[in-house]
Coordinates of C-alpha atoms in Angstrom, one line a residue:
X227 CA 116.3 44.8 81.3
X228 CA 116.7 41.7 79.1
X229 CA 117.2 41.6 75.4
X230 CA 113.5 41.4 74.8
X231 CA 112.2 43.7 77.5
X232 CA 109.6 46.3 76.6
X233 CA 111.1 49.8 76.1
X234 CA 108.7 52.5 77.3
X235 CA 109.8 56.1 77.4
X236 CA 108.2 58.6 79.9
X237 CA 106.8 61.9 78.8
X238 CA 109.8 63.7 80.1
X239 CA 112.2 61.2 78.4
X240 CA 110.3 61.8 75.1
X241 CA 110.5 65.6 75.4
X242 CA 114.2 65.4 76.3
X243 CA 114.8 63.2 73.3
X244 CA 112.9 65.5 71.0
X245 CA 114.9 68.5 72.2
X246 CA 118.1 66.6 71.6
X247 CA 116.9 65.8 68.1
X248 CA 116.0 69.5 67.6
X249 CA 119.5 70.6 68.6
X250 CA 121.0 68.0 66.3
X251 CA 118.8 69.2 63.4
X252 CA 119.8 72.8 64.0
X253 CA 123.5 71.6 64.0
X254 CA 123.0 69.8 60.7
X255 CA 121.4 72.9 59.2
X256 CA 124.5 75.0 60.2
X257 CA 127.0 72.3 59.1
X258 CA 125.4 71.7 55.8
X259 CA 125.2 75.4 55.1
X260 CA 128.9 75.9 56.0
X261 CA 129.9 72.9 53.9
X262 CA 127.8 73.9 50.9
X263 CA 129.3 77.4 50.9
X264 CA 132.8 76.0 51.2
X265 CA 132.4 73.4 48.5
X266 CA 133.8 74.1 45.0
X267 CA 131.8 71.2 43.5
X268 CA 128.4 72.4 42.2
X269 CA 126.9 69.0 42.5
X270 CA 127.9 68.5 46.1
X271 CA 127.0 72.1 47.0
X272 CA 123.4 71.6 45.6
X273 CA 123.0 68.3 47.4
X274 CA 124.2 69.8 50.7
X275 CA 121.8 72.7 50.3
X276 CA 118.9 70.3 49.7
X277 CA 120.0 68.3 52.9
X278 CA 120.1 71.6 54.8
X279 CA 116.6 72.5 53.7
X280 CA 115.3 69.0 54.8
X281 CA 117.0 69.4 58.2
X282 CA 115.5 72.9 58.6
X283 CA 112.0 71.4 58.0
X284 CA 112.8 68.6 60.5
X285 CA 113.7 71.3 63.1
X286 CA 110.4 73.1 62.5
X287 CA 108.4 69.9 62.8
X288 CA 110.2 68.9 66.0
X289 CA 109.6 72.4 67.5
X290 CA 105.9 72.2 66.7
X291 CA 105.7 68.7 68.2
X292 CA 107.5 69.7 71.4
X293 CA 105.1 72.6 71.9
X294 CA 102.1 70.4 71.1
X295 CA 103.2 68.1 73.9
X296 CA 103.4 71.0 76.4
X297 CA 107.2 71.3 76.3
X298 CA 109.5 74.2 75.4
X299 CA 111.7 73.8 72.4
X300 CA 115.4 74.2 73.3
X301 CA 116.8 77.6 72.6
X302 CA 120.3 76.2 72.6
X303 CA 122.2 77.2 69.4
X304 CA 124.4 74.9 67.4
X305 CA 128.1 75.0 68.1
X306 CA 130.7 75.7 65.4
X307 CA 132.2 72.5 64.2
X308 CA 135.6 72.0 62.6
X309 CA 135.1 71.6 58.9
X310 CA 138.4 69.7 58.2
X311 CA 140.8 70.3 55.4
X312 CA 139.0 68.3 52.6
X313 CA 135.5 67.9 51.3
X314 CA 135.8 64.2 52.3
X315 CA 136.5 65.2 56.0
X316 CA 133.5 67.6 56.0
X317 CA 131.2 64.9 54.6
X318 CA 132.6 62.4 57.2
X319 CA 131.7 64.8 59.9
X320 CA 128.2 65.2 58.4
X321 CA 127.9 61.4 58.3
X322 CA 128.7 61.2 62.0
X323 CA 125.8 63.5 62.7
X324 CA 123.4 61.4 60.5
X325 CA 124.5 58.2 62.2
X326 CA 123.8 59.7 65.6
X327 CA 120.3 60.8 64.4
X328 CA 119.6 57.3 63.0
X329 CA 120.4 55.6 66.4
X330 CA 118.6 58.3 68.5
X331 CA 115.5 58.5 66.3
X332 CA 115.2 54.7 66.2
X333 CA 115.4 54.7 70.0
X334 CA 112.6 57.2 70.2
X335 CA 110.4 55.3 67.6
X336 CA 110.9 52.1 69.7
X337 CA 110.3 53.7 73.1
X338 CA 107.2 55.8 72.3
X339 CA 104.4 53.4 72.9
X340 CA 101.4 55.6 73.7
X341 CA 101.8 58.6 71.3
X342 CA 101.3 57.5 67.8
X343 CA 101.7 61.1 66.3
X344 CA 105.2 61.5 67.8
X345 CA 106.3 58.0 67.0
X346 CA 105.2 58.5 63.4
X347 CA 107.0 61.9 63.2
X348 CA 110.2 60.3 64.4
X349 CA 109.8 57.4 62.0
X350 CA 109.4 59.8 59.1
X351 CA 112.5 61.8 60.2
X352 CA 114.4 58.5 60.7
X353 CA 113.8 57.5 57.0
X354 CA 115.1 60.9 55.9
X355 CA 118.2 60.5 58.0
X356 CA 118.8 57.0 56.6
X357 CA 118.6 58.5 53.0
X358 CA 121.0 61.3 54.0
X359 CA 123.5 58.9 55.4
X360 CA 123.3 56.7 52.2
X361 CA 124.1 59.8 50.0
X362 CA 127.0 60.8 52.3
X363 CA 128.4 57.2 52.2
X364 CA 128.2 56.9 48.5
X365 CA 129.7 60.4 47.9
X366 CA 132.5 59.6 50.4
X367 CA 133.3 56.4 48.5
X368 CA 133.6 58.3 45.2
X369 CA 135.7 61.0 46.8
X370 CA 138.1 58.7 48.6
X371 CA 138.4 56.5 45.5
X372 CA 140.0 59.5 43.7
X373 CA 142.6 60.1 46.5

């Protein structure tokens, strides 16, 4: 495949990608919940709770789309993640998850060529993940500037 070759995902590849995204969204819900509960900063706690709620909605939308495509949403549960010792380390871990989602969702948007509804869903989720990453980056800059 050259640098300008057409990327076309099969139905199975799409379902696999959607299930990976679903698991990542569930992981984000668990991580944001744990980090919000552990945070002693009300502003960060509120923001993390908002991110958690958005990720929960993403998981629901992904589950519905997987089912609509004839697949079965993964039943795999998120794994406990190390929180780290500082708020900055928690947020850095959250940013890693958002970066993975941005790359994976962009891959799905690019490779879904004959299912506009699924491509549009992933594009919408991608924009949310980009916004989440931007908030995490700016918050990390503020936190690390104070160290």
